[in-house]
Amino acid sequence: MQPGRPALPAPGSGTTPTRGAVMPGTKSAGGPQGAVDLKLDLRSPPESAKKLQSKDSSLLDGSPSELPSLEKTKGITAFQTLVHLVKGNMGTGVLGLPLAVKNAGILMGPLSLLAMGFIACHCMHILVRCSQHFCHRLNKPFMDYGDTVMHGLAASSSAWLREHAHWGRHMVSFFLIFTQLGFCCVYIVFLADNLKQVVEAVNSTTTTCHYNETGTLTPTMDSRLYMLAFLPFLVLLVLVRNLRVLSIFSMLANISMLVSLVIIAQYIAQEIPDPSRLPLIASWKTYSLFFGTAIFSFESIGVVLPLENKMTDTRRFPAILSLGMSIVTALYIGIGVLGYLRFENDIKASITLNLPNCWLYQSVKLLYIAGILCTYALQFYVPAEIIIPFATSQVSKRWALLLDLSIRFTMVCLTCVLAILIPRLDLVLSLVGSVSSSALALIIPPLLEITTYYSEGMSPLTVAKDALISILGFVGFVAGTYQALDELIQPGHPVTFSNSTIFVQ
């Protein structure tokens, strides 16, 4: 067997080693198309910049993967993988789920969340299965989302898709970068607005935790100054390049958010009114708003393959994936239903706005601030792994580390500048997130399964199932677009973006 591999070899090229077992001495070589495989070792940034075997590549061709010298014993454990997976989903979107349940109905809401959680998990399994399929076929130890889609198009029966297969990688890379950096911008707005609210309410915050109206707020500095205040902490967090070290921050984020959710849950579980007055199924017009909020909440599709590729024993990943998504879906349903039952039609876009103005419940915001700080680093990991390996491969080993750190610093500053400069950033990112999340989580994986396995024989039932899921994803795109545009054209309405606890007045 030749030490190099062609860029797009034909399926069934022969027996290949088990996925994750890398042959010593194997090097990446550019194929006839000039494709480049960029190797990334998160533990040693200077070594992550490998020489290009071909100059005919672009930024979005970056395909970060493990170095051949990386020992499997240095991978992350099953528990660390579960921590990352749960944290990747448990963003600020959970705070808007009670309002989402209201928009769907007390019966339709939880049933729809359950169905969406199952479909999202199924699409993640499809993505992992297709990635493993091409890794075995093409003798590759690692394959990211973009590579998987590219090879899926190359394996299709359509000559046009095969000819334009490389655009699959470009498309996925664009969506991943766009979506993850969009999340990071939202997190900066969330951090600043929540801290500003806590500081301004400090004089009226009481120790008695009975329900009371929000007291008079003491005006403080502009929220944009709060964003700048968080910038140094965010820069320090993203300088962490080791996924195993990030698992520590991820664990801290999980703990802080779990504690805050427990505090919220114990309050909303008290004195629940009679639910018989609540509608079982809401209007179809408000259901579109539910769909946009819910699809945005399941946001971990971008970290699935990086986690699977770094796991010590990848054979356990499907079980870890199912367990993690089950935990996330159960938490979503619990918080969404209890929040709506407790506050009924008075539920606000973020459940934290319905909590009493006392220090116990103000601490919920502080805990979420700590959790989102850690979550920022994990969401930042995905676009960094796409962009930085390509950039560092263009320079000598001497400058690789400096360039790595400079790019990280620039990307963090970019997200902060966008959060500061773009008016009503939350609505713009709601639109972008709905489009990107629907495409990455629901539309692309089923179509990828069809292009990957159709030539090998697929049952009509499987094809119909994949087509139905993609259509559902398109509906999510339309619903999310409608939600954002409807609020953008009606500036007099308060912002109801599900991933923010503060609204633009």
Coordinates of C-alpha atoms in Angstrom, one line a residue:
M1 CA 0.0 0.0 0.0
Q2 CA 1.3 3.5 -0.9
P3 CA 2.1 5.8 2.0
G4 CA -0.1 8.5 0.5
R5 CA -3.7 8.4 -0.4
P6 CA -5.6 9.9 -3.3
A7 CA -7.9 12.8 -2.6
L8 CA -11.1 11.0 -3.6
P9 CA -10.5 7.3 -4.0
A10 CA -13.2 5.1 -5.3
P11 CA -15.3 3.3 -2.7
G12 CA -14.3 -0.3 -1.9
S13 CA -10.7 0.2 -2.4
G14 CA -9.7 -2.6 -0.2
T15 CA -9.4 -3.6 3.4
T16 CA -8.4 -0.9 5.8
P17 CA -7.2 -0.8 9.4
T18 CA -9.6 -0.2 12.3
R19 CA -10.7 3.4 12.6
G20 CA -8.4 5.3 14.9
A21 CA -5.4 2.9 14.4
V22 CA -2.8 5.0 12.6
M23 CA 0.0 3.3 10.7
P24 CA 3.4 4.5 11.8
G25 CA 5.2 6.6 9.2
T26 CA 2.1 7.5 7.2
K27 CA 2.1 11.0 5.8
S28 CA -0.6 13.1 4.3
A29 CA -0.1 13.7 0.6
G30 CA -2.0 15.8 -1.8
G31 CA -3.9 13.9 -4.4
P32 CA -4.5 14.7 -8.0
Q33 CA -7.0 17.4 -7.0
G34 CA -4.5 19.1 -4.8
A35 CA -6.5 18.3 -1.7
V36 CA -4.7 19.0 1.5
D37 CA -5.1 17.1 4.8
L38 CA -4.1 19.3 7.7
K39 CA -3.0 17.6 10.9
L40 CA -3.8 19.2 14.2
D41 CA -2.4 18.2 17.6
L42 CA -4.3 20.1 20.2
R43 CA -1.7 19.3 22.8
S44 CA 1.3 20.7 21.0
P45 CA 0.4 23.7 18.8
P46 CA 3.9 24.1 17.3
E47 CA 3.6 20.5 15.9
S48 CA 0.1 21.1 14.6
A49 CA 1.4 23.2 11.7
K50 CA 2.3 20.6 9.1
K51 CA 3.8 21.4 5.7
L52 CA 1.3 21.6 2.8
Q53 CA 1.7 18.9 0.3
S54 CA -0.1 21.1 -2.3
K55 CA -0.6 24.8 -2.6
D56 CA -4.0 24.4 -4.3
S57 CA -6.2 24.8 -1.3
S58 CA -8.4 27.3 0.3
L59 CA -9.2 28.3 3.9
L60 CA -12.3 26.2 4.1
D61 CA -10.4 23.1 2.9
G62 CA -8.9 22.8 6.4
S63 CA -9.4 19.3 7.7
P64 CA -8.1 19.1 11.2
S65 CA -7.2 15.6 12.3
E66 CA -4.9 13.8 14.7
L67 CA -1.2 13.4 14.1
P68 CA 0.0 9.9 13.3
S69 CA 2.1 10.0 16.4
L70 CA -0.8 10.7 18.7
E71 CA -1.3 7.7 21.1
K72 CA -4.8 6.6 21.6
T73 CA -4.2 6.5 25.4
K74 CA -4.0 10.3 25.2
G75 CA -7.6 10.6 24.1
I76 CA -10.5 11.8 26.3
T77 CA -12.4 9.3 28.4
A78 CA -16.0 8.3 28.0
F79 CA -17.0 10.4 31.0
Q80 CA -15.2 13.5 29.6
T81 CA -16.9 12.9 26.3
L82 CA -20.3 12.9 28.0
V83 CA -19.4 16.1 29.9
H84 CA -18.5 17.8 26.6
L85 CA -21.6 16.6 24.9
V86 CA -24.1 17.7 27.6
K87 CA -22.3 21.1 27.9
G88 CA -22.4 21.5 24.1
N89 CA -26.2 21.4 24.3
M90 CA -26.9 23.1 27.6
G91 CA -26.5 26.7 26.5
T92 CA -28.8 29.6 27.3
G93 CA -31.5 28.3 25.0
V94 CA -33.0 26.2 27.9
L95 CA -34.0 29.4 29.6
G96 CA -36.4 30.2 26.8
L97 CA -38.0 26.8 26.6
P98 CA -41.0 27.5 29.0
L99 CA -42.1 30.2 26.5
A100 CA -41.5 27.8 23.7
V101 CA -43.8 25.3 25.4
K102 CA -46.4 28.0 25.7
N103 CA -46.2 28.7 22.0
A104 CA -46.8 25.0 21.3
G105 CA -49.3 24.0 24.0
I106 CA -48.9 22.1 27.3
L107 CA -49.3 18.7 25.5
M108 CA -47.8 19.5 22.0
G109 CA -44.8 21.3 23.5
P110 CA -43.2 18.4 25.5
L111 CA -44.2 15.9 22.8
S112 CA -42.5 18.0 20.2
L113 CA -39.4 18.5 22.3
L114 CA -39.2 14.7 22.7
A115 CA -39.5 14.2 19.0
M116 CA -37.0 16.9 18.1
G117 CA -34.5 15.5 20.7
F118 CA -34.9 12.0 19.1
I119 CA -34.5 13.3 15.6
A120 CA -31.5 15.4 16.5
C121 CA -29.8 12.4 18.2
H122 CA -30.6 10.2 15.2
C123 CA -29.0 12.8 12.8
M124 CA -25.9 12.8 15.0
H125 CA -25.7 9.0 14.8
I126 CA -26.1 9.3 11.0
L127 CA -23.2 11.7 10.8
V128 CA -20.9 9.5 13.0
R129 CA -21.8 6.4 11.0
C130 CA -21.1 8.0 7.7
S131 CA -17.8 9.4 9.0
Q132 CA -16.7 5.9 10.2
H133 CA -17.8 4.4 6.8
F134 CA -15.5 6.7 4.8
C135 CA -12.7 6.4 7.4
H136 CA -12.7 2.6 6.9
R137 CA -13.0 2.9 3.1
L138 CA -10.3 5.5 2.6
N139 CA -7.9 4.4 5.2
K140 CA -8.1 7.6 7.2
P141 CA -7.9 7.7 11.0
F142 CA -9.9 10.9 11.2
M143 CA -12.7 12.6 9.2
D144 CA -14.5 15.8 10.2
Y145 CA -17.9 17.0 9.2
G146 CA -16.7 18.7 6.1
D147 CA -14.6 15.8 4.9
T148 CA -17.5 13.4 5.5
V149 CA -19.9 15.5 3.4
M150 CA -17.3 15.9 0.6
H151 CA -16.7 12.2 0.3
G152 CA -20.5 11.5 0.6
L153 CA -21.1 13.7 -2.5
A154 CA -18.2 12.0 -4.2
A155 CA -19.8 8.6 -3.6
S156 CA -23.2 9.7 -5.0
S157 CA -24.5 8.4 -8.3
S158 CA -24.9 11.9 -9.7
A159 CA -22.0 13.0 -11.9
W160 CA -22.7 16.7 -11.1
L161 CA -22.5 16.0 -7.3
R162 CA -19.3 14.1 -7.8
E163 CA -17.8 16.9 -9.8
H164 CA -18.7 19.5 -7.2
A165 CA -18.0 17.3 -4.1
H166 CA -15.4 19.7 -2.7
W167 CA -18.1 22.3 -2.2
G168 CA -19.6 20.1 0.4
R169 CA -16.6 20.7 2.6
H170 CA -16.8 24.5 1.9
M171 CA -20.5 24.6 2.8
V172 CA -20.1 22.7 6.1
S173 CA -17.1 24.7 7.1
F174 CA -18.9 28.0 6.4
F175 CA -21.9 26.9 8.4
L176 CA -19.8 25.7 11.3
I177 CA -17.7 28.9 11.5
F178 CA -20.8 31.1 11.1
T179 CA -22.9 29.2 13.6
Q180 CA -20.3 28.8 16.4
L181 CA -18.9 32.3 16.2
G182 CA -22.6 33.5 16.2
F183 CA -23.1 31.6 19.4
C184 CA -20.0 33.2 20.9
C185 CA -21.4 36.7 20.0
V186 CA -24.7 35.8 21.7
Y187 CA -22.9 34.6 24.8
I188 CA -21.1 38.0 25.0
V189 CA -24.4 39.8 24.9
F190 CA -25.8 37.4 27.4
L191 CA -22.9 37.8 29.8
A192 CA -23.0 41.6 29.6
D193 CA -26.8 42.0 29.9
N194 CA -27.1 39.6 32.9
L195 CA -24.3 41.1 34.8
K196 CA -25.7 44.6 34.2
Q197 CA -29.1 43.5 35.4
V198 CA -27.6 42.0 38.6
V199 CA -25.5 45.1 39.3
E200 CA -28.4 47.5 38.7
A201 CA -30.8 45.6 40.9
V202 CA -28.3 45.2 43.8
N203 CA -29.9 48.0 45.9
S204 CA -33.4 46.6 45.6
T205 CA -32.4 42.9 46.0
T206 CA -33.8 41.4 49.1
T207 CA -33.2 38.3 51.2
T208 CA -36.8 37.4 51.2
C209 CA -37.6 35.1 48.3
H210 CA -41.3 35.6 48.0
Y211 CA -42.5 36.7 44.7
N212 CA -42.2 40.4 44.3
E213 CA -42.1 42.9 41.4
T214 CA -38.7 44.0 40.2
G215 CA -37.6 47.0 42.2
T216 CA -36.2 50.3 40.8
L217 CA -33.0 49.7 39.0
T218 CA -29.9 51.9 39.6
P219 CA -28.5 52.9 36.2
T220 CA -24.9 51.9 35.7
M221 CA -22.5 52.0 32.7
D222 CA -23.6 50.9 29.2
S223 CA -23.8 47.2 28.6
R224 CA -21.1 47.6 25.8
L225 CA -18.6 48.4 28.5
Y226 CA -19.6 45.2 30.3
M227 CA -18.8 43.4 27.1
L228 CA -15.3 44.9 27.0
A229 CA -14.8 44.0 30.6
F230 CA -15.4 40.3 29.8
L231 CA -12.9 40.4 26.9
P232 CA -9.7 39.7 28.9
F233 CA -11.3 36.6 30.5
L234 CA -12.5 35.3 27.2
V235 CA -9.1 35.7 25.6
L236 CA -7.5 33.7 28.5
L237 CA -10.1 31.0 28.1
V238 CA -9.6 30.5 24.3
L239 CA -5.8 30.3 24.7
V240 CA -6.5 26.8 26.1
R241 CA -5.9 24.5 23.1
N242 CA -6.1 21.1 24.8
L243 CA -9.4 19.4 24.7
R244 CA -8.7 17.5 27.9
V245 CA -8.1 20.8 29.7
L246 CA -11.3 22.2 28.3
S247 CA -13.1 19.3 29.9
I248 CA -12.3 20.9 33.2
F249 CA -13.9 24.2 32.2
S250 CA -16.8 22.2 30.7
M251 CA -17.3 20.4 34.0
L252 CA -17.3 23.7 35.9
A253 CA -19.9 25.0 33.4
N254 CA -22.0 21.9 33.8
I255 CA -21.9 22.2 37.6
S256 CA -22.8 25.9 37.7
M257 CA -25.6 25.6 35.2
L258 CA -26.9 22.4 36.9
V259 CA -27.0 24.2 40.3
S260 CA -28.8 27.2 38.8
L261 CA -31.3 24.9 37.0
V262 CA -32.0 23.1 40.3
I263 CA -32.6 26.4 42.0
I264 CA -35.0 27.3 39.2
A265 CA -36.7 23.9 39.2
Q266 CA -37.3 23.9 43.0
Y267 CA -39.0 27.3 42.7
I268 CA -41.2 26.6 39.6
A269 CA -42.2 23.3 41.1
Q270 CA -43.9 25.1 44.0
E271 CA -47.5 26.1 44.0
I272 CA -48.2 25.0 40.4
P273 CA -51.7 26.2 39.4
D274 CA -54.4 24.0 37.9
P275 CA -53.1 23.1 34.4
S276 CA -56.6 22.4 33.0
R277 CA -56.9 26.1 31.9
L278 CA -53.9 25.8 29.7
P279 CA -54.4 24.9 26.0
L280 CA -53.2 21.4 25.0
I281 CA -52.3 22.6 21.5
A282 CA -51.6 26.2 20.6
S283 CA -52.1 28.1 17.4
W284 CA -50.1 27.0 14.4
K285 CA -48.8 30.6 14.1
T286 CA -47.2 30.5 17.5
Y287 CA -46.0 26.9 16.9
S288 CA -43.6 28.2 14.3
L289 CA -42.0 30.3 17.1
F290 CA -41.7 27.2 19.2
F291 CA -39.9 25.4 16.4
G292 CA -37.4 28.2 16.0
T293 CA -36.5 28.2 19.7
A294 CA -36.4 24.5 20.0
I295 CA -34.2 23.8 17.0
F296 CA -31.8 26.5 18.2
S297 CA -31.5 24.8 21.6
F298 CA -30.1 21.5 20.2
E299 CA -26.8 23.1 19.3
S300 CA -24.1 20.5 19.6
I301 CA -23.9 19.0 16.1
G302 CA -20.6 20.9 15.6
V303 CA -18.8 19.2 18.4
V304 CA -20.0 15.6 17.8
L305 CA -17.3 14.5 15.4
P306 CA -14.4 16.3 17.2
L307 CA -15.5 14.5 20.4
E308 CA -15.8 11.2 18.7
N309 CA -12.4 11.6 17.0
K310 CA -10.7 12.4 20.3
M311 CA -12.3 9.7 22.3
T312 CA -10.1 6.9 23.6
D313 CA -12.5 4.1 22.7
T314 CA -14.7 5.2 19.8
R315 CA -16.8 2.0 20.0
R316 CA -18.5 3.4 23.1
F317 CA -19.3 6.8 21.5
P318 CA -22.8 5.8 20.1
A319 CA -23.9 4.8 23.6
I320 CA -22.4 8.0 25.1
L321 CA -24.2 10.0 22.4
S322 CA -27.5 8.5 23.1
L323 CA -27.1 8.9 26.9
G324 CA -26.0 12.5 26.6
M325 CA -28.9 13.5 24.3
S326 CA -31.4 11.7 26.5
I327 CA -30.2 13.7 29.5
V328 CA -30.4 17.0 27.5
T329 CA -33.9 16.2 26.2
A330 CA -35.2 15.3 29.6
L331 CA -33.9 18.5 31.1
Y332 CA -35.4 20.5 28.3
I333 CA -38.8 18.9 28.7
G334 CA -38.7 19.3 32.5
I335 CA -37.7 23.0 32.6
G336 CA -40.0 23.9 29.7
V337 CA -43.1 22.2 31.1
L338 CA -42.6 23.2 34.8
G339 CA -41.9 26.8 33.8
Y340 CA -45.0 27.1 31.8
L341 CA -47.1 25.4 34.4
R342 CA -45.8 27.7 37.1
F343 CA -46.2 31.1 35.4
E344 CA -48.8 30.2 32.7
N345 CA -49.5 33.1 30.4
D346 CA -47.2 35.4 32.4
I347 CA -44.1 33.4 31.4
K348 CA -41.4 35.6 29.8
A349 CA -38.9 34.9 27.1
S350 CA -36.4 33.9 29.8
I351 CA -37.6 32.1 32.9
T352 CA -35.0 34.0 35.0
L353 CA -37.1 37.2 34.5
N354 CA -40.0 35.5 36.4
L355 CA -37.9 34.8 39.5
P356 CA -38.2 36.8 42.7
N357 CA -35.8 39.7 43.1
C358 CA -33.8 38.1 46.0
W359 CA -30.2 37.1 46.3
L360 CA -30.9 33.4 46.0
Y361 CA -32.4 33.8 42.6
Q362 CA -30.1 36.6 41.5
S363 CA -27.4 34.0 42.1
V364 CA -28.9 32.0 39.2
K365 CA -27.8 34.7 36.8
L366 CA -24.3 34.7 38.4
L367 CA -24.1 31.0 38.0
Y368 CA -25.1 31.2 34.4
I369 CA -22.5 33.9 33.8
A370 CA -19.9 31.5 35.1
G371 CA -21.3 28.6 33.0
I372 CA -21.5 30.7 29.8
L373 CA -17.9 31.9 30.2
C374 CA -16.8 28.2 30.1
T375 CA -19.2 27.4 27.3
Y376 CA -17.7 30.1 25.2
A377 CA -14.4 28.3 25.1
L378 CA -16.0 25.0 24.0
Q379 CA -18.1 26.7 21.2
F380 CA -14.9 28.6 20.1
Y381 CA -13.0 25.3 19.7
V382 CA -14.9 24.3 16.5
P383 CA -14.1 27.3 14.3
A384 CA -10.6 27.6 15.7
E385 CA -9.9 23.9 14.7
I386 CA -11.0 24.7 11.1
I387 CA -9.2 28.0 10.6
I388 CA -6.0 27.8 12.7
P389 CA -4.4 24.6 11.1
F390 CA -4.7 26.0 7.6
A391 CA -3.1 29.3 8.7
T392 CA -0.2 27.8 10.7
S393 CA 0.6 25.4 7.9
Q394 CA 1.5 28.5 5.7
V395 CA 4.3 29.6 8.0
S396 CA 7.5 28.0 9.3
K397 CA 7.4 26.0 12.6
R398 CA 9.1 28.9 14.3
W399 CA 6.1 31.2 13.8
A400 CA 3.3 28.7 14.2
L401 CA 2.6 29.2 17.9
L402 CA 2.7 33.0 17.6
L403 CA 0.3 32.9 14.7
D404 CA -2.0 30.4 16.5
L405 CA -2.3 32.7 19.5
S406 CA -2.7 35.8 17.3
I407 CA -5.6 34.2 15.4
R408 CA -7.3 33.2 18.6
F409 CA -7.0 36.7 20.0
T410 CA -8.3 38.3 16.8
M411 CA -11.3 35.9 16.6
V412 CA -12.3 36.7 20.2
C413 CA -12.0 40.4 19.6
L414 CA -14.1 40.0 16.4
T415 CA -17.0 38.4 18.3
C416 CA -16.8 41.1 20.9
V417 CA -16.7 43.9 18.3
L418 CA -19.7 42.4 16.5
A419 CA -21.6 42.1 19.8
I420 CA -20.9 45.8 20.5
L421 CA -21.4 47.3 17.0
I422 CA -24.3 45.4 15.4
P423 CA -27.7 46.8 16.6
R424 CA -30.0 44.2 18.1
L425 CA -27.5 41.5 17.5
D426 CA -29.7 38.9 19.2
L427 CA -32.3 39.1 16.4
V428 CA -29.7 38.9 13.7
L429 CA -28.1 35.9 15.3
S430 CA -31.5 34.3 15.8
L431 CA -31.9 34.4 12.1
V432 CA -28.4 33.1 11.3
G433 CA -28.6 30.4 14.0
S434 CA -31.9 29.1 12.8
V435 CA -30.7 28.8 9.3
S436 CA -27.3 27.3 10.2
S437 CA -28.5 25.0 13.0
S438 CA -31.3 23.6 10.8
A439 CA -28.9 22.9 8.0
L440 CA -26.2 21.3 10.1
A441 CA -28.4 19.4 12.5
L442 CA -31.4 18.3 10.4
I443 CA -31.0 19.0 6.7
I444 CA -27.5 17.8 5.8
P445 CA -27.1 14.5 7.8
P446 CA -30.1 12.7 6.2
L447 CA -29.1 13.8 2.7
L448 CA -25.6 12.7 3.5
E449 CA -26.8 9.2 4.4
I450 CA -28.7 9.0 1.1
T451 CA -25.6 10.0 -1.0
T452 CA -23.4 7.7 1.0
Y453 CA -25.4 4.5 0.9
Y454 CA -27.8 4.8 -2.0
S455 CA -25.5 3.3 -4.5
E456 CA -24.9 0.4 -2.2
G457 CA -28.6 -0.2 -1.8
M458 CA -31.1 1.5 0.6
S459 CA -34.6 0.5 1.4
P460 CA -37.3 2.9 0.2
L461 CA -38.4 3.3 3.8
T462 CA -35.0 4.7 4.8
V463 CA -34.9 7.1 1.9
A464 CA -38.4 8.3 2.8
K465 CA -37.3 8.8 6.4
D466 CA -34.3 10.8 5.4
A467 CA -36.3 12.9 3.1
L468 CA -38.9 13.6 5.8
I469 CA -36.2 14.7 8.3
S470 CA -34.7 17.1 5.7
I471 CA -38.1 18.6 5.0
L472 CA -38.6 19.0 8.7
G473 CA -35.2 20.8 8.9
F474 CA -36.3 23.1 6.1
V475 CA -39.5 23.9 8.1
G476 CA -37.3 24.8 11.0
F477 CA -35.3 27.1 8.8
V478 CA -38.5 28.8 7.6
A479 CA -39.9 29.0 11.1
G480 CA -36.7 30.5 12.5
T481 CA -36.5 33.0 9.7
Y482 CA -40.1 34.0 10.2
Q483 CA -39.5 34.5 14.0
A484 CA -36.5 36.7 13.5
L485 CA -37.9 38.7 10.6
D486 CA -41.2 39.2 12.3
E487 CA -39.5 40.8 15.3
L488 CA -37.1 42.8 13.1
I489 CA -39.9 44.4 11.2
Q490 CA -41.8 45.3 14.4
P491 CA -39.2 47.3 16.3
G492 CA -41.8 48.4 18.9
H493 CA -42.0 44.8 20.2
P494 CA -39.6 43.6 22.9
V495 CA -37.0 41.2 21.8
T496 CA -38.1 37.6 22.5
F497 CA -34.9 35.9 21.5
S498 CA -34.8 32.7 23.5
N499 CA -31.1 32.8 24.3
S500 CA -31.1 36.1 26.2
T501 CA -32.4 37.0 29.6
I502 CA -32.5 40.7 28.8
F503 CA -34.5 42.5 26.2
V504 CA -33.9 45.6 24.2
Q505 CA -36.3 48.2 25.3

